[in-house]
Amino acid sequence: MDLLRRTLRTGFAQVEALLDRVFPPTWQPLYHLGALAFFCLWIVFVSGLYVYAFFDTGTVDAFESVQNMSTSYWYHAGVMRSLHRYASDGMVLFMAAHLLREFSLDRYRGARWFTWVTGVVIIWLVYVSGITGYWLVWDELAQFVAIRTSELVDAIGIFGEPIARNFLTPGSLDDRFFSLMLFLHIAIPLILLMVMWIHLQRLTRPEINPPRGLAIAMLAAFVALALVMPATSQAPADLGRVLGRIGLDWYYLGTYPLADLIGPRGLLGLLGVITVILLALPVMPPMRRPPAATVNLEFCNGCERCVHDCPYEAVKLVPRTDGLPFEHEARVDPALCVSCGICTGACPTATPFRQRGRMIAGIELPHLALKDLRALTDKAAEGLAGDRRIIAIGCDHGVGLEGLGDQAVGVVRLPCTGMLPPSFIDYILSRDLADGVVLTGCAEEACQNRNGIAWTEARIEGGRDPHLRQRVPRERILRIWPGKTGEKALARAIEAFRADLPDQPSAKAVKRPAAQPRPVVADHE
Amino acid sequence: MNKPLKWLAQGLVLALIMVMIGFLANRPAYTNFPEDQAMIRLSFSHGGGRPDCHRRTPEELAALPPNMRAPMDCPRGRLPVLVELDLDGGPLFHALLPPGGLHGDGPSRVHQGFAVPPGTHTITARLRDSGRTDGFDYEREVTLDVAPRQNLVIDFKTDAGGFIVH
């Protein structure tokens, strides 16, 4: 499983690196796959409402009304019909890519199992929604879908009369059937929307809509596709004839031809096995997660910053329990915590300037507490030589830092760069541990822990508490987010940063120690 | 990469995504059934007869609780249905269809298609749903001209007198 995940991650990282050269981070489609799937659903809903006004139910009326959209009213209803269809296909494409990418990033186990499992339910609902839609057109493809789907349902073996017998002869189907299908085609997507809402329940500020520019570009691309390659009906359904060669929508119906090889029961079994495997993935094997963050009530005043910054809704504010004169205290739900440490970065008490005996933050990771963080920083600074000394702070998931450590560059590796309280930058520069600080990690917009990069940037820019003090010279800080494959870009950027670093006035007065053997990377493991 | 070149590349990536969506939405074509063949589909749902009731002996009755001492023991299940289909004198399908339902009290079902070459064919269908041990309760023979891709359905309804050809 680990090999499969790493192989996929390597593949995604390469494509991401390629697209990073073309798109600005906010527009990069691979960083917004879930939101793009959502966006496709909105297009499907709006276009579906529009075409519904032109749709008639009935064995003859259904086909004719849909056909009419593409001929008499091609310039509006026809375009909407094409949008309805292609956005549905787009949803499957983005959903599949989203699933594979989240798997490759190991974001499906541990605290994230719930999001993964609800995602599997979404897959089924998307397919059922799409398949019931194809049924309504009542062309040859609809006939194929109707017969194959009913054979699949009959394979379950719980219905007395085979459903497939409804499609035996032209006379065996009546108009009420279309009313039923229409009801299902409206009801199931509404259930889908509800499950998608549940899917996002364990995420703080989930990204439901892609960035506006990307959304506009994607919508324009869908409209262009609808105009260049309009969705059309195939020949009208005729139950008196067997279907020969038909155009198939492989996104929704790609598994149906397998029934020719393994039979409807075999296909049903295969789909069931795939579903069970997907559902069981979070425990194959379960994630060995570091301990969840803990709250040290003595230092927590219930300021709520960690609650706002936690990307997974793992920190809640509850009434005070220890008698201290504050209204609330933070409480961590270990089942939701992914141990990213972003809460420590948000805690105003997490400062390395504290006295050694009280080097405890209001909220911290037990295995990487505030004192450990300061020890890591001090260790990274040990023996740094020269007048362009750098401390690079990165994360476990982004660009590799191993190649950076030398006599002039010390390295600190954290679970997430967002774990770094901004006061540590002040500490490094004001205590002359280094002449410059480099903050790096995942690619921008692709933080493993969703908000680590955004919060780090905002804290330095002063847009989010706790912010970096004004006295800290910003020209001594380099923020670069090159992603997993950006070692060379990072090395080049650090080289340029070092060359441009202004002389440290205070540093000139300090006698620096001679270079000593030192660890290449100070990390938390 | 300069800005216009980036825009061009962005457009190309989006176009590639759309081509992927548009292409697989309808292509490649799939052959569901050979165009030069016809289909004979045997499809029905029919409940076999009930097994004969058995009169309980005094010993059997005494072994039962007083409130369950019905003199006749009539099993809930149905008999399996034997069905045969011949094409031009040769066997095409032969099956003993078990009754459906958890307790074997539901109808026996079959829904199966057979590809046959088009042309004139004699089709013979036979069905046994009673407890008899040989012969059939229903039989029908038809000679039909079958066209390519025709969907010829052989159904069974007791009310209609047995086999029906659509």
XYZ file of C-alpha atoms in Angstrom:
691
model
C 0.000 0.000 0.000
C 2.852 2.318 0.885
C 4.545 1.608 -2.449
C 1.338 2.348 -4.355
C 0.889 5.563 -2.428
C 4.462 6.695 -2.994
C 4.289 5.850 -6.698
C 1.119 7.879 -7.069
C 2.622 10.733 -5.048
C 5.652 10.809 -7.308
C 3.389 10.901 -10.370
C 1.214 13.664 -8.950
C 4.260 15.642 -7.781
C 5.687 15.612 -11.295
C 2.439 16.746 -12.911
C 1.990 19.364 -10.185
C 5.514 20.671 -10.783
C 4.746 20.922 -14.501
C 1.451 22.728 -13.947
C 3.067 25.005 -11.349
C 5.158 26.420 -14.172
C 2.041 27.263 -16.147
C -0.558 28.272 -13.564
C -0.315 30.668 -10.645
C -0.858 28.675 -7.415
C -4.418 29.883 -6.962
C -5.363 28.664 -10.444
C -3.604 25.337 -10.432
C -6.400 22.812 -11.100
C -4.721 19.948 -9.208
C -4.804 21.975 -5.992
C -8.571 22.498 -6.248
C -9.878 19.130 -7.418
C -12.543 18.792 -4.737
C -13.736 22.349 -5.312
C -13.801 21.748 -9.072
C -15.993 18.675 -8.540
C -18.290 20.877 -6.459
C -18.250 23.523 -9.162
C -19.282 20.927 -11.754
C -22.201 19.989 -9.499
C -23.353 23.626 -9.425
C -23.226 23.728 -13.242
C -25.188 20.473 -13.332
C -27.829 21.886 -10.977
C -28.290 25.146 -12.844
C -28.292 23.566 -16.308
C -30.536 20.773 -15.017
C -33.125 23.269 -13.816
C -33.011 24.946 -17.210
C -33.444 21.800 -19.310
C -36.179 20.574 -16.976
C -38.375 23.363 -18.359
C -38.090 21.765 -21.813
C -38.405 18.130 -20.781
C -41.543 16.003 -21.209
C -42.029 12.605 -19.645
C -43.284 9.670 -21.708
C -41.881 6.957 -23.949
C -42.173 9.136 -27.047
C -42.273 12.618 -25.511
C -39.036 12.161 -23.540
C -36.930 11.502 -26.603
C -38.612 14.172 -28.716
C -38.389 16.863 -26.060
C -34.684 16.222 -25.491
C -34.074 16.109 -29.225
C -35.936 19.379 -29.564
C -33.521 21.050 -27.163
C -30.594 20.178 -29.391
C -32.275 21.151 -32.668
C -34.901 23.902 -32.295
C -33.317 25.591 -29.260
C -29.693 24.536 -29.650
C -28.388 28.014 -28.812
C -29.728 27.957 -25.240
C -31.427 24.695 -24.231
C -28.998 22.699 -26.377
C -25.998 24.414 -24.788
C -27.490 23.871 -21.351
C -28.066 20.219 -22.143
C -24.435 19.849 -23.215
C -23.275 21.681 -20.085
C -25.442 19.373 -17.992
C -23.831 16.341 -19.526
C -20.220 17.453 -19.718
C -20.205 18.967 -16.242
C -21.509 15.606 -14.963
C -18.607 13.897 -16.720
C -16.237 16.553 -15.413
C -17.451 15.843 -11.920
C -16.504 12.181 -12.268
C -13.087 13.121 -13.666
C -12.291 15.623 -10.920
C -13.731 13.346 -8.254
C -11.536 10.439 -9.385
C -8.441 12.656 -9.509
C -9.331 14.082 -6.083
C -9.662 10.577 -4.639
C -6.319 9.431 -6.065
C -4.509 12.590 -4.964
C -5.855 12.436 -1.414
C -4.832 8.779 -1.296
C -1.340 9.614 -2.559
C -1.023 12.328 0.103
C -2.038 9.850 2.815
C -4.982 12.033 3.701
C -7.476 9.226 4.159
C -6.430 7.572 7.391
C -6.360 8.545 11.025
C -8.559 11.516 11.764
C -9.432 11.842 8.082
C -11.212 8.472 7.809
C -14.609 10.133 8.051
C -14.030 12.389 5.066
C -12.730 9.440 3.064
C -15.647 7.130 3.903
C -18.268 9.785 3.133
C -16.387 10.370 -0.122
C -16.955 6.718 -1.059
C -20.687 7.193 -0.466
C -20.512 10.259 -2.725
C -19.019 8.163 -5.544
C -22.050 5.869 -5.515
C -24.486 8.757 -5.370
C -22.771 10.529 -8.277
C -23.016 7.368 -10.364
C -26.648 6.714 -9.511
C -27.500 10.361 -10.267
C -25.775 10.222 -13.645
C -27.188 6.859 -14.647
C -30.774 7.885 -13.880
C -30.174 10.961 -16.031
C -29.082 8.932 -19.046
C -32.235 6.910 -18.684
C -34.437 9.973 -19.240
C -33.266 10.714 -22.783
C -34.792 7.416 -23.949
C -32.492 6.929 -26.887
C -30.470 3.808 -27.651
C -27.977 4.652 -24.926
C -30.867 4.996 -22.474
C -32.149 1.609 -23.596
C -28.700 0.123 -22.944
C -28.529 1.792 -19.535
C -32.046 0.671 -18.637
C -31.497 -2.961 -19.533
C -28.003 -3.270 -18.054
C -28.888 -1.415 -14.866
C -32.019 -3.451 -14.272
C -30.037 -6.656 -14.834
C -27.551 -5.437 -12.226
C -30.322 -4.631 -9.766
C -31.947 -8.009 -10.448
C -28.623 -9.657 -9.641
C -29.090 -8.532 -6.032
C -31.960 -11.029 -5.972
C -34.342 -9.229 -3.651
C -37.099 -8.409 -6.137
C -39.837 -10.904 -6.876
C -40.350 -9.888 -10.484
C -37.169 -9.110 -12.483
C -37.009 -5.375 -13.160
C -35.441 -6.127 -16.531
C -38.831 -7.503 -17.628
C -40.041 -3.894 -17.758
C -37.887 -3.497 -20.862
C -38.790 -6.699 -22.681
C -40.980 -5.254 -25.422
C -42.047 -1.778 -26.572
C -45.427 -2.314 -24.900
C -44.018 -3.248 -21.509
C -42.979 0.313 -20.655
C -45.425 3.028 -19.696
C -45.177 6.773 -19.226
C -45.314 6.606 -15.442
C -41.896 5.023 -15.496
C -40.414 8.306 -16.741
C -42.063 10.211 -13.925
C -40.407 7.792 -11.494
C -37.008 8.199 -13.148
C -37.363 11.967 -13.170
C -38.168 11.912 -9.471
C -35.084 9.789 -8.790
C -32.925 12.004 -10.987
C -33.902 15.018 -8.891
C -34.052 13.364 -5.464
C -30.729 11.493 -5.592
C -28.628 14.566 -6.510
C -30.236 16.387 -3.594
C -29.203 13.531 -1.313
C -25.775 13.750 -2.938
C -25.563 17.425 -2.044
C -26.442 16.611 1.545
C -23.752 13.913 1.755
C -21.238 16.323 0.213
C -22.072 18.714 3.026
C -21.484 15.900 5.539
C -18.239 15.083 3.684
C -16.910 18.514 4.646
C -18.026 18.453 8.253
C -14.611 17.781 9.744
C -12.890 20.551 7.844
C -12.600 24.136 8.951
C -13.415 26.571 6.129
C -13.705 23.880 3.451
C -13.057 25.017 -0.100
C -16.436 24.591 -1.757
C -15.814 26.922 -4.663
C -12.643 27.100 -6.720
C -10.903 30.475 -6.955
C -12.982 32.837 -9.087
C -10.505 32.996 -11.966
C -10.255 29.235 -12.218
C -14.036 28.893 -11.981
C -14.583 31.382 -14.803
C -11.943 29.721 -16.967
C -13.443 26.296 -16.319
C -16.971 27.468 -17.078
C -15.763 29.082 -20.303
C -14.031 25.836 -21.239
C -17.233 23.860 -20.625
C -19.266 26.310 -22.742
C -16.680 26.033 -25.519
C -16.910 22.250 -25.358
C -20.723 22.461 -25.467
C -20.534 24.578 -28.611
C -17.797 22.635 -30.378
C -19.028 19.168 -29.466
C -22.712 19.485 -28.521
C -24.231 16.569 -26.631
C -26.701 14.791 -28.879
C -29.102 11.890 -28.584
C -28.530 8.581 -30.299
C -31.314 6.853 -32.276
C -34.608 6.568 -30.376
C -34.915 3.563 -28.104
C -36.646 0.553 -29.634
C -37.152 -2.355 -27.275
C -38.128 -4.537 -30.234
C -34.533 -4.412 -31.455
C -31.308 -5.388 -29.775
C -28.733 -2.646 -29.531
C -25.724 -3.079 -31.756
C -22.928 -0.543 -31.685
C -23.517 2.433 -29.407
C -21.601 5.445 -28.191
C -20.909 4.962 -24.492
C -20.209 7.521 -21.787
C -17.194 5.804 -20.296
C -17.182 8.029 -17.223
C -20.485 6.681 -15.979
C -20.912 3.442 -17.879
C -17.340 2.241 -18.188
C -17.943 -0.774 -15.971
C -21.082 -1.984 -17.777
C -19.296 -3.815 -20.613
C -17.608 -5.949 -17.945
C -20.976 -7.638 -17.468
C -20.360 -9.304 -20.855
C -17.334 -11.033 -19.386
C -18.339 -11.774 -15.818
C -22.121 -11.458 -15.906
C -24.313 -9.014 -13.944
C -23.775 -10.889 -10.693
C -20.015 -10.879 -11.200
C -20.030 -7.155 -11.956
C -22.146 -6.455 -8.913
C -19.745 -8.502 -6.816
C -16.759 -6.670 -8.297
C -18.298 -3.271 -7.555
C -19.105 -4.462 -4.050
C -15.524 -5.646 -3.474
C -14.108 -2.340 -4.792
C -16.444 -0.430 -2.483
C -15.484 -2.539 0.537
C -11.777 -2.079 -0.229
C -12.239 1.683 -0.545
C -14.169 1.784 2.732
C -11.550 -0.335 4.469
C -8.527 1.599 3.175
C -8.291 3.815 6.278
C -7.496 0.700 8.321
C -5.264 -0.999 5.748
C -3.167 -0.409 7.809
C -4.363 2.204 10.310
C -2.249 5.350 10.581
C 0.330 5.415 13.351
C -0.207 8.981 14.347
C 1.835 10.935 16.847
C -0.084 11.921 19.967
C -2.736 14.602 19.623
C -2.164 18.162 20.784
C -2.784 18.835 24.474
C -3.940 21.955 26.264
C -1.965 23.231 29.258
C -4.714 25.031 31.111
C -2.310 27.010 33.252
C -1.213 28.859 30.112
C -4.495 28.879 28.183
C -6.703 31.925 28.517
C -9.289 30.736 25.974
C -8.249 33.320 23.384
C -9.731 31.132 20.605
C -6.875 31.546 18.104
C -6.124 27.823 18.008
C -9.838 27.143 17.475
C -9.848 29.413 14.427
C -6.589 28.106 12.993
C -7.095 24.350 13.386
C -7.828 23.068 9.872
C -9.776 20.045 11.126
C -12.130 21.404 13.768
C -10.202 19.437 16.372
C -10.040 22.298 18.883
C -13.198 23.567 20.510
C -13.820 26.246 23.086
C -15.555 24.960 26.213
C -16.480 26.558 29.565
C -13.583 26.906 31.948
C -13.025 23.942 34.258
C -10.034 24.958 36.376
C -11.372 28.007 38.206
C -9.008 30.484 36.537
C -10.732 33.797 35.781
C -11.387 33.148 32.089
C -14.665 32.299 30.473
C -13.415 29.520 28.194
C -10.639 27.056 27.638
C -9.508 25.195 24.557
C -10.193 21.476 24.334
C -8.708 19.100 21.761
C -10.688 16.206 20.365
C -7.959 13.578 19.845
C -10.131 11.759 17.286
C -10.022 14.776 14.996
C -6.441 15.940 15.623
C -3.850 15.113 12.941
C -0.945 16.390 15.094
C 0.058 19.066 12.597
C 0.901 21.546 15.366
C -0.765 24.505 13.652
C -2.487 25.227 16.971
C 0.925 25.789 18.594
C 1.743 28.285 15.851
C -1.492 30.089 16.684
C -0.951 30.192 20.451
C 0.261 33.593 21.724
C 1.935 31.867 24.685
C 4.102 29.763 22.369
C 7.101 32.046 22.442
C 10.754 31.090 22.813
C 11.409 34.246 24.814
C 9.813 32.692 27.868
C 11.939 31.768 30.841
C 13.350 28.297 30.538
C 11.426 26.930 33.504
C 8.125 28.097 32.047
C 8.768 27.089 28.455
C 5.251 25.713 28.061
C 2.629 26.839 25.578
C -1.119 26.888 26.115
C -1.491 24.208 23.451
C 1.286 22.029 22.109
C 2.172 18.618 20.760
C 3.371 16.305 23.548
C 6.189 14.959 21.369
C 7.214 18.404 20.116
C 6.451 20.837 22.880
C 7.532 24.471 22.957
C 10.778 23.649 24.777
C 11.585 21.043 22.119
C 10.850 23.546 19.390
C 13.253 26.016 20.915
C 15.829 23.273 21.434
C 15.517 22.340 17.746
C 16.003 25.946 16.740
C 19.032 26.359 18.998
C 20.464 23.106 17.686
C 20.023 24.229 14.082
C 21.911 27.415 14.875
C 24.785 25.646 16.599
C 28.040 26.051 14.747
C 26.647 28.099 11.893
C 29.525 30.033 10.429
C 30.001 33.011 8.137
C 28.133 36.284 7.899
C 25.259 34.962 5.812
C 23.939 32.342 8.186
C 20.517 30.940 7.412
C 18.044 28.851 9.332
C 15.609 27.116 7.001
C 12.365 25.917 8.518
C 10.354 23.379 6.565
C 7.889 20.568 6.994
C 7.605 16.794 6.749
C 5.545 16.866 3.588
C 7.034 19.472 1.303
C 10.403 20.006 -0.251
C 13.218 17.860 1.162
C 15.586 19.820 3.415
C 18.227 17.156 3.854
C 20.498 18.536 1.144
C 20.520 22.040 2.564
C 22.332 21.646 5.866
C 25.880 22.960 5.717
C 28.117 25.310 7.671
C 25.941 28.263 6.743
C 22.464 26.775 6.649
C 20.787 25.204 9.637
C 17.593 23.300 9.147
C 14.524 22.792 11.307
C 11.911 20.306 10.162
C 8.412 20.442 11.648
C 5.220 18.430 11.038
C 3.884 21.557 9.316
C 5.512 24.939 8.769
C 2.300 26.443 10.142
C 3.367 25.082 13.516
C 6.050 27.743 13.805
C 4.992 30.570 16.104
C 6.126 33.815 14.415
C 7.995 34.781 17.587
C 10.574 32.130 16.665
C 11.598 34.204 13.642
C 12.064 37.160 15.954
C 14.000 34.907 18.331
C 16.337 33.665 15.611
C 17.126 37.118 14.260
C 17.152 39.149 17.477
C 19.297 36.603 19.318
C 21.596 36.502 16.305
C 21.181 32.760 15.808
C 21.206 33.440 12.079
C 21.223 36.313 9.612
C 18.205 35.151 7.676
C 15.244 32.819 8.025
C 13.830 30.723 5.206
C 10.302 29.388 5.549
C 9.440 26.627 3.164
C 7.347 23.474 2.791
C 4.593 22.252 0.516
C 3.577 23.996 -2.685
C 1.464 27.104 -2.199
C -2.225 26.167 -2.152
C -1.237 22.540 -1.591
C -0.381 22.473 2.099
C -0.649 18.946 3.453
C -2.521 20.386 6.405
C -4.651 22.709 4.309
C -3.936 26.050 5.989
C -0.340 25.846 7.215
C 1.106 28.042 4.470
C -1.769 30.513 4.443
C -1.604 31.037 8.208
C 2.199 31.353 8.179
C 2.012 34.008 5.458
C -0.799 35.860 7.203
C 1.009 35.863 10.543
C 4.118 37.365 8.963
C 2.094 39.889 6.977
C 0.298 40.904 10.166
C -3.100 39.789 8.945
C -3.542 37.033 11.486
C -2.776 36.685 15.155
C -0.250 36.029 16.495
C 1.563 38.227 14.014
C 5.258 38.777 13.622
C 6.502 41.842 15.465
C 7.156 44.924 13.400
C 10.743 45.137 14.603
C 11.667 41.975 12.702
C 13.320 42.982 9.407
C 11.211 41.393 6.670
C 14.088 41.496 4.213
C 15.741 38.817 6.338
C 12.870 36.421 5.802
C 12.419 34.344 2.667
C 9.114 32.554 2.135
C 9.250 30.016 -0.654
C 6.794 27.203 -1.298
C 8.281 25.006 -4.011
C 6.488 21.757 -3.203
C 7.800 18.227 -3.066
C 9.977 18.382 -6.154
C 11.398 21.860 -5.670
C 14.817 21.111 -4.113
C 16.713 22.864 -6.880
C 14.417 25.887 -6.889
C 14.789 26.123 -3.116
C 18.567 25.836 -3.243
C 18.712 28.556 -5.924
C 16.353 30.816 -3.967
C 18.383 30.390 -0.777
C 21.581 31.154 -2.636
C 20.071 34.343 -4.059
C 18.582 35.248 -0.681
C 21.946 34.852 1.031
C 23.630 36.968 -1.568
C 21.057 39.731 -1.107
C 20.991 39.626 2.686
C 21.898 43.018 4.123
C 24.701 43.103 6.669
C 23.407 42.456 10.123
C 24.326 45.610 12.083
C 24.032 43.945 15.430
C 25.863 40.920 14.197
C 29.050 42.826 13.517
C 29.504 43.445 17.183
C 29.075 39.818 18.088
C 31.995 37.499 18.110
C 30.884 34.375 16.310
C 32.093 30.943 17.374
C 34.280 28.977 15.029
C 32.578 26.358 12.884
C 32.023 23.072 14.707
C 30.698 19.687 13.647
C 26.938 20.004 13.703
C 23.836 18.042 12.770
C 22.689 18.520 9.222
C 19.013 18.652 10.057
C 17.367 19.312 13.378
C 14.049 17.631 13.240
C 11.427 16.408 15.596
C 11.829 12.684 15.060
C 7.928 31.672 -19.169
C 6.448 35.044 -20.136
C 2.833 35.968 -19.500
C 1.269 35.420 -22.959
C 3.026 32.078 -23.198
C 1.679 31.150 -19.767
C -1.855 32.103 -20.805
C -1.489 30.008 -23.927
C -0.267 27.061 -21.880
C -3.122 27.502 -19.400
C -5.602 27.489 -22.277
C -3.996 24.347 -23.656
C -4.239 22.547 -20.313
C -7.930 23.461 -19.980
C -8.511 22.420 -23.598
C -6.827 19.102 -22.897
C -9.105 18.513 -19.906
C -12.162 19.354 -22.038
C -11.027 17.084 -24.883
C -10.644 14.289 -22.358
C -14.142 14.945 -21.011
C -15.740 15.345 -24.451
C -14.031 12.338 -25.996
C -14.770 9.761 -23.319
C -18.339 11.064 -23.000
C -19.232 9.301 -26.240
C -16.243 7.368 -27.556
C -14.962 4.807 -28.250
C -18.111 3.053 -29.470
C -19.055 -0.174 -27.794
C -20.518 -3.234 -29.504
C -23.319 -4.355 -27.268
C -24.490 -7.130 -29.560
C -23.272 -8.424 -32.945
C -25.158 -6.489 -35.640
C -25.563 -9.594 -37.827
C -27.284 -11.639 -35.141
C -30.756 -11.753 -33.631
C -31.696 -12.260 -30.028
C -34.109 -14.787 -28.569
C -34.812 -13.854 -24.992
C -36.521 -16.272 -22.661
C -37.977 -14.286 -19.829
C -40.670 -15.120 -17.350
C -41.492 -15.228 -13.697
C -43.763 -18.105 -12.828
C -44.581 -19.875 -9.593
C -44.450 -23.669 -9.671
C -47.176 -25.720 -8.077
C -47.341 -26.568 -4.399
C -46.194 -29.983 -3.249
C -49.020 -32.298 -2.232
C -50.396 -31.963 1.247
C -49.769 -34.756 3.646
C -52.290 -36.006 6.212
C -50.566 -36.223 9.581
C -50.650 -39.514 11.437
C -52.008 -39.574 15.015
C -48.420 -39.944 16.259
C -47.301 -36.864 14.333
C -50.259 -34.888 15.622
C -49.560 -35.907 19.204
C -45.965 -34.686 18.858
C -47.181 -31.193 18.008
C -48.309 -28.550 20.516
C -52.126 -28.693 20.955
C -52.688 -25.381 19.144
C -50.778 -26.531 16.050
C -52.436 -29.881 15.455
C -53.744 -29.242 11.957
C -54.614 -32.550 10.322
C -53.065 -31.569 6.969
C -49.416 -30.606 6.511
C -49.223 -28.361 3.444
C -45.598 -27.222 2.744
C -45.099 -23.527 2.158
C -42.558 -23.923 -0.624
C -43.193 -24.263 -4.321
C -41.989 -26.862 -6.762
C -39.134 -25.973 -9.109
C -40.043 -25.221 -12.713
C -38.431 -27.220 -15.473
C -38.048 -25.334 -18.735
C -36.627 -26.312 -22.101
C -36.081 -24.296 -25.217
C -35.197 -25.911 -28.537
C -34.071 -24.142 -31.675
C -34.582 -25.986 -34.957
C -34.795 -29.270 -33.108
C -31.611 -28.791 -31.110
C -31.486 -27.867 -27.424
C -30.876 -24.176 -26.706
C -31.678 -24.017 -23.015
C -32.586 -26.493 -20.336
C -32.916 -25.609 -16.673
C -34.633 -26.582 -13.476
C -35.496 -23.183 -12.016
C -35.638 -23.178 -8.215
C -38.418 -21.212 -6.518
C -37.440 -17.745 -5.302
C -37.743 -16.289 -1.822
C -36.066 -17.128 1.444
C -38.501 -19.982 2.061
C -38.678 -21.183 -1.511
C -42.249 -19.937 -1.821
C -41.671 -17.342 -4.544
C -41.876 -17.616 -8.305
C -39.160 -19.220 -10.387
C -37.486 -16.736 -12.698
C -35.487 -16.726 -15.858
C -34.264 -13.818 -17.965
C -31.737 -15.003 -20.494
C -30.854 -14.038 -24.037
C -29.426 -16.162 -26.849
C -27.783 -14.814 -29.990
C -29.020 -16.676 -33.063
C -28.373 -16.163 -36.759
C -31.206 -14.353 -38.527
C -33.532 -16.386 -40.769
C -36.373 -18.828 -40.328
C -36.280 -20.796 -37.114
C -38.508 -23.273 -35.354
C -38.616 -22.629 -31.660
C -40.047 -25.101 -29.204
C -40.629 -24.141 -25.570
C -41.683 -26.576 -22.860
C -42.421 -26.087 -19.178
C -43.252 -28.315 -16.261
C -44.516 -26.708 -13.052
C -46.355 -29.585 -11.423
C -45.182 -32.575 -9.471
C -45.270 -34.908 -12.457
C -42.089 -36.807 -13.130
C -42.121 -36.906 -16.910
C -43.574 -34.896 -19.757
C -44.472 -31.196 -19.634
C -47.490 -29.173 -18.557
C -47.039 -26.570 -21.296
C -45.502 -26.733 -24.742
C -45.514 -24.435 -27.733
C -43.784 -24.612 -31.090
C -43.549 -21.675 -33.491
C -41.793 -21.122 -36.760
C -40.700 -17.545 -37.266
C -38.621 -15.420 -39.568
C -36.134 -13.557 -37.399
C -34.443 -10.368 -38.679
C -30.947 -9.170 -37.722
C -30.945 -7.399 -34.311
C -34.554 -8.454 -33.723
C -35.379 -8.910 -30.062
C -37.693 -11.934 -29.974
C -39.133 -12.461 -26.524
C -40.565 -15.722 -25.255
C -42.680 -15.029 -22.216
C -44.879 -17.287 -20.126
C -48.222 -16.461 -18.557
C -50.599 -19.045 -17.208
C -53.572 -16.718 -17.798
C -52.684 -16.455 -21.492
C -52.497 -20.218 -21.801
C -48.744 -20.687 -21.589
C -45.917 -19.409 -23.746
C -46.288 -16.082 -25.542
C -44.001 -14.934 -28.323
C -43.486 -11.174 -28.650
